[in-house]
Coordinates of C-alpha atoms in Angstrom, one line a residue:
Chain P
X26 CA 0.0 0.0 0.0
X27 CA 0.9 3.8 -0.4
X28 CA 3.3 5.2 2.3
X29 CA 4.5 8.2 3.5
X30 CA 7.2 8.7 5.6
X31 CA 8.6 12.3 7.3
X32 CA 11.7 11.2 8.7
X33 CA 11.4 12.7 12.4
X34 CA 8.3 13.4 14.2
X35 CA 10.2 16.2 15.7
X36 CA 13.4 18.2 14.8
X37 CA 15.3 21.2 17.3
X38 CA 17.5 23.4 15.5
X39 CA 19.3 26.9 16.8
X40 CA 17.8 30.5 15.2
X41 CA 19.8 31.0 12.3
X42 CA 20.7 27.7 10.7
X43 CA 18.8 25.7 7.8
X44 CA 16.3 23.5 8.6
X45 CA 16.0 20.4 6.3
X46 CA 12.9 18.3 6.7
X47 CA 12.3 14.5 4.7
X48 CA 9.6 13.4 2.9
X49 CA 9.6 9.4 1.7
X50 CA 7.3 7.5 -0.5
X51 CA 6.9 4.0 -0.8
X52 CA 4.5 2.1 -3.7
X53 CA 3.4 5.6 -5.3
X54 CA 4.4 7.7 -7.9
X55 CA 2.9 10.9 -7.5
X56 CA 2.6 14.1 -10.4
X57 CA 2.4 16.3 -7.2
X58 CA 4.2 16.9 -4.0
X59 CA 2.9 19.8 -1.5
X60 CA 4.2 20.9 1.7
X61 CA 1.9 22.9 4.4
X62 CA 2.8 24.2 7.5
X63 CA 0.3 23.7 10.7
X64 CA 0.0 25.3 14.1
X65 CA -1.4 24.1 16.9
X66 CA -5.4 24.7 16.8
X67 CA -5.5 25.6 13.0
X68 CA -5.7 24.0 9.8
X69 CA -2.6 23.4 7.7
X70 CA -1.9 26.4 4.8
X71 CA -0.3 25.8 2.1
X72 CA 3.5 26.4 1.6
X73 CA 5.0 25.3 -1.8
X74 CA 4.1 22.7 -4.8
X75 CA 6.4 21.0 -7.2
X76 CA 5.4 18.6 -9.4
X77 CA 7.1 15.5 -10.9
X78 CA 9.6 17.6 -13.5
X79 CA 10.1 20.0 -11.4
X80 CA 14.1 19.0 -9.4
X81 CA 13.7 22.2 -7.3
X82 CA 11.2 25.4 -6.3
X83 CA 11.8 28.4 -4.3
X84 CA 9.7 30.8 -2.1
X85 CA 11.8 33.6 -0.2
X86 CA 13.2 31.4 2.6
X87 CA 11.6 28.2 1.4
X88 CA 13.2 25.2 -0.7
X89 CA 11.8 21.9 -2.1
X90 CA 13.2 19.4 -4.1
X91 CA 11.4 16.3 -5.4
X92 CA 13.5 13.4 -6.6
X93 CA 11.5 10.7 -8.2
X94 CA 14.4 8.0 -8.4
X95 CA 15.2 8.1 -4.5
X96 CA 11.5 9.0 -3.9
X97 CA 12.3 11.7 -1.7
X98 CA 11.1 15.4 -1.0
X99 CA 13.6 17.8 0.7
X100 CA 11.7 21.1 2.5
X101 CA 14.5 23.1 4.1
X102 CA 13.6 26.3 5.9
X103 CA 17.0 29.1 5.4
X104 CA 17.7 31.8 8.4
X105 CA 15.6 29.7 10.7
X106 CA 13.5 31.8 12.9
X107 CA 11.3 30.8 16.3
X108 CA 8.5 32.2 14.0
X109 CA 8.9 28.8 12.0
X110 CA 8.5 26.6 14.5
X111 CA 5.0 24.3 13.8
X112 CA 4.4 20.9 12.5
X113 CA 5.4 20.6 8.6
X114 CA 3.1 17.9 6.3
X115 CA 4.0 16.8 3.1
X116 CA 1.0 15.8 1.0
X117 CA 1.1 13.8 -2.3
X118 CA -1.2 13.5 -5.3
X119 CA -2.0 11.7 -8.4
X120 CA -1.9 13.0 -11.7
X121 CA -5.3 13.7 -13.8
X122 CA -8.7 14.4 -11.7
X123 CA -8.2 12.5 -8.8
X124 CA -9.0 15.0 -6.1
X125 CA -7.3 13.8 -2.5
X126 CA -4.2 14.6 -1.1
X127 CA -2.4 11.7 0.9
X128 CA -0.4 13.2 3.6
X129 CA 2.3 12.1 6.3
X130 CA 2.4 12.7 9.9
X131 CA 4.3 15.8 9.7
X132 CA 7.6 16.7 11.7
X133 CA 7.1 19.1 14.5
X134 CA 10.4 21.4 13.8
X135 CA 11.2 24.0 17.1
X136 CA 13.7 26.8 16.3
X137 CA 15.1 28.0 19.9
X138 CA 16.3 31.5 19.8
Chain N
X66 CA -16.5 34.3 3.3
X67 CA -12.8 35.1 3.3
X68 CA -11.8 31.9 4.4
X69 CA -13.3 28.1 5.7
X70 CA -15.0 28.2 8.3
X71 CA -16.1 25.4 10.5
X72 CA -18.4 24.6 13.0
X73 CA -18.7 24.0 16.3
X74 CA -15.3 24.6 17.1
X75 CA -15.5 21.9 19.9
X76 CA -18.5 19.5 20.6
X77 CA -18.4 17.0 23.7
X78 CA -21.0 14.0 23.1
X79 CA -21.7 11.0 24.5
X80 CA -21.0 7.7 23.2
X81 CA -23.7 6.6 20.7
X82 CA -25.1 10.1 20.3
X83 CA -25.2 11.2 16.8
X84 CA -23.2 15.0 15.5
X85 CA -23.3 17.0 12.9
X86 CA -20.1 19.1 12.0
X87 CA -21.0 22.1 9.5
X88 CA -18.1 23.2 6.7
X89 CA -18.5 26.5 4.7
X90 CA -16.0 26.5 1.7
X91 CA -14.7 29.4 0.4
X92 CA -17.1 31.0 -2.0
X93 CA -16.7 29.5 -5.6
X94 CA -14.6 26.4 -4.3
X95 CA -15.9 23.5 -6.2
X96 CA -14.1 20.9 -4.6
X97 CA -14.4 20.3 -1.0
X98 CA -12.3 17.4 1.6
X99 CA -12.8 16.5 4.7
X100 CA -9.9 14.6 6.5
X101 CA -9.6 13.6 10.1
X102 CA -6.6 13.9 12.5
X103 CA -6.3 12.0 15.2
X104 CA -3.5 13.1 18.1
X105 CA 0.1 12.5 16.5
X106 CA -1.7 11.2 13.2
X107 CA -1.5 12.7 9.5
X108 CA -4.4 13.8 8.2
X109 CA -7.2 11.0 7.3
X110 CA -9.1 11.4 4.1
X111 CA -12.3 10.5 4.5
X112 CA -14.4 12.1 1.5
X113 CA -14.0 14.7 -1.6
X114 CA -17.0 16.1 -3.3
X115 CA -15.9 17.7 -6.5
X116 CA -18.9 19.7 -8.5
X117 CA -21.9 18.0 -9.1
X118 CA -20.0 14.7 -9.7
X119 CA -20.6 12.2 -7.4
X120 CA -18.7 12.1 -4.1
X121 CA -15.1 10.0 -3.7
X122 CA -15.7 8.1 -0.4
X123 CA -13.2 6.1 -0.2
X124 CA -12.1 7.4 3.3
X125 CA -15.3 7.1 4.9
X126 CA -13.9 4.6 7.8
X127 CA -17.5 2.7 8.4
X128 CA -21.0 3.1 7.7
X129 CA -21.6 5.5 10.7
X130 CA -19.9 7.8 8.6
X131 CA -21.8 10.1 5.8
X132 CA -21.6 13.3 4.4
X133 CA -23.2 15.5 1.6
X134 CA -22.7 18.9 0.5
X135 CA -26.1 20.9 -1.0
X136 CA -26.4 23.3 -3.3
X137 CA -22.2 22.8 -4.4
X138 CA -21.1 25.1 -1.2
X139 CA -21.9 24.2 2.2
X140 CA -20.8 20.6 4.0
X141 CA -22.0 18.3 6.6
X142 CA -20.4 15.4 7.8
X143 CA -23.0 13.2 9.6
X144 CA -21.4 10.3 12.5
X145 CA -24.6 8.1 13.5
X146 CA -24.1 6.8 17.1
X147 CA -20.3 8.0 17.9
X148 CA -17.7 5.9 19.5
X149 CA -15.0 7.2 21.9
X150 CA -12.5 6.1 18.7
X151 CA -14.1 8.7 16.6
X152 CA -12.6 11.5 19.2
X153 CA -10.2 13.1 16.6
X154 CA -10.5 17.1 15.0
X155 CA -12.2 16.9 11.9
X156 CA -10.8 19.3 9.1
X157 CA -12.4 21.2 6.1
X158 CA -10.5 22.3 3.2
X159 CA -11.8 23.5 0.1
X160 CA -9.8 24.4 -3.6
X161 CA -10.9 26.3 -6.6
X162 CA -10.1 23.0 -8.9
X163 CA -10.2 19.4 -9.3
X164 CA -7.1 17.4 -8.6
X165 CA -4.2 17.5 -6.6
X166 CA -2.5 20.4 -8.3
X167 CA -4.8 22.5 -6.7
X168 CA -4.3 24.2 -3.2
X169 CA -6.4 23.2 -0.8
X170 CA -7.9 25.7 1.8
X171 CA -8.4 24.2 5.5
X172 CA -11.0 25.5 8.0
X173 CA -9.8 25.5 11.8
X174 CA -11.3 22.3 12.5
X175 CA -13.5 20.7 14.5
X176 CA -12.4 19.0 17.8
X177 CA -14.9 16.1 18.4
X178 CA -14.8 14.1 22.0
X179 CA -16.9 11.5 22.6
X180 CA -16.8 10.4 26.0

């Protein structure tokens, strides 16, 4: 069956460094890979898409890459600030019209000033 | 509405009761989810409407589970006689397309406890 895997469920880092959070797939091949962000109490929002050609997108202090041979998403987080701490979700998707997103567990990351 | 909104934010029920959680898309959203996340779990997809195309609901853990959406905007996910393992928040999200290339919107949630 499908699988998701984010490697940690929780990840500490100092103010200032990169954060880089893992996103596996097992038995899938998706045309989509998202990233949101969630905070405790509140829905997850969106972050960033990339879709299967895509190696690499970029959004101010955001990076994803999607590697389809190692079937692995990177989501690292530059000039980390306390402001980014939350739990991150990866969520993957189908090509064509199939509507649902199947997401992972998350990883909880904590930036400590 | 400028965003998802969901309701009752919280609703404490006994076990066997029925509940009703409400979920208002944002306006012209024709696809509408509703997941459910249970402590330390990903989100659960129980059921996508899309349009006036019949409902995915392939999530939908057991028959105490139903849902329907009128008029292509507002939600309600129906649980006939709750059990304490239904306890979980219950999200919204809504996107302007069909498919995963779309973004999907998420309401705050419903926290259900069934005691």
């Amino acid at each position: 069956s499908q699988k998701i895997e984010q490697n940690s469920e929780a990840l500490n880092i100092q103010e200032g460094k990169t954060a880089t959070l893992t996103c596996n797939y097992t038995n899938y091949s998706p045309a989509y890979l998202q990233w949101y962000r969630q905070d405790p109490g509140r829905g997850p929002v969106f972050l960033l898409l990339i879709r299967e050609n895509e190696k690499e997108k970029r959004k101010e202090r955001l990076k994803v890459t999607f590697d389809t041979t190692l079937k692995q998403s990177l989501f690292h987080i530059t000039a980390s600030q306390p402001a980014d701490s939350a739990t991150y979700l990866c969520a993957l998707g189908a090509g064509g019209s199939q509507g649902n997103l199947i997401f992972g567990k998350g990883t909880k990351l904590s930036v400590k000033p | 509405g400028a965003g998802v909104s969901q309701s009752p934010s919280n609703k404490v029920t006994e076990k066997g009761k029925d509940v009703e959680l409400r979920c208002d898309p944002i306006s012209g959203h024709t696809a509408l989810y509703w997941y459910r996340q249970s402590l330390g779990q990903g989100l659960e997809f129980l059921i996508y409407f899309q349009g006036n195309s019949a409902p995915d609901k392939s999530g939908l853990p057991s028959d105490r589970f139903s849902a329907e959406r009128t008029g292509g905007s507002v939600s309600t996910l129906t649980i006939q006689r709750t059990q304490q393992e239904d306890s979980a928040v219950y999200l919204c999200a809504s996107s302007s397309g069909q498919g995963p290339k779309n973004i999907q919107y998420f309401g705050a949630g419903t926290r259900l406890s069934v005691l």
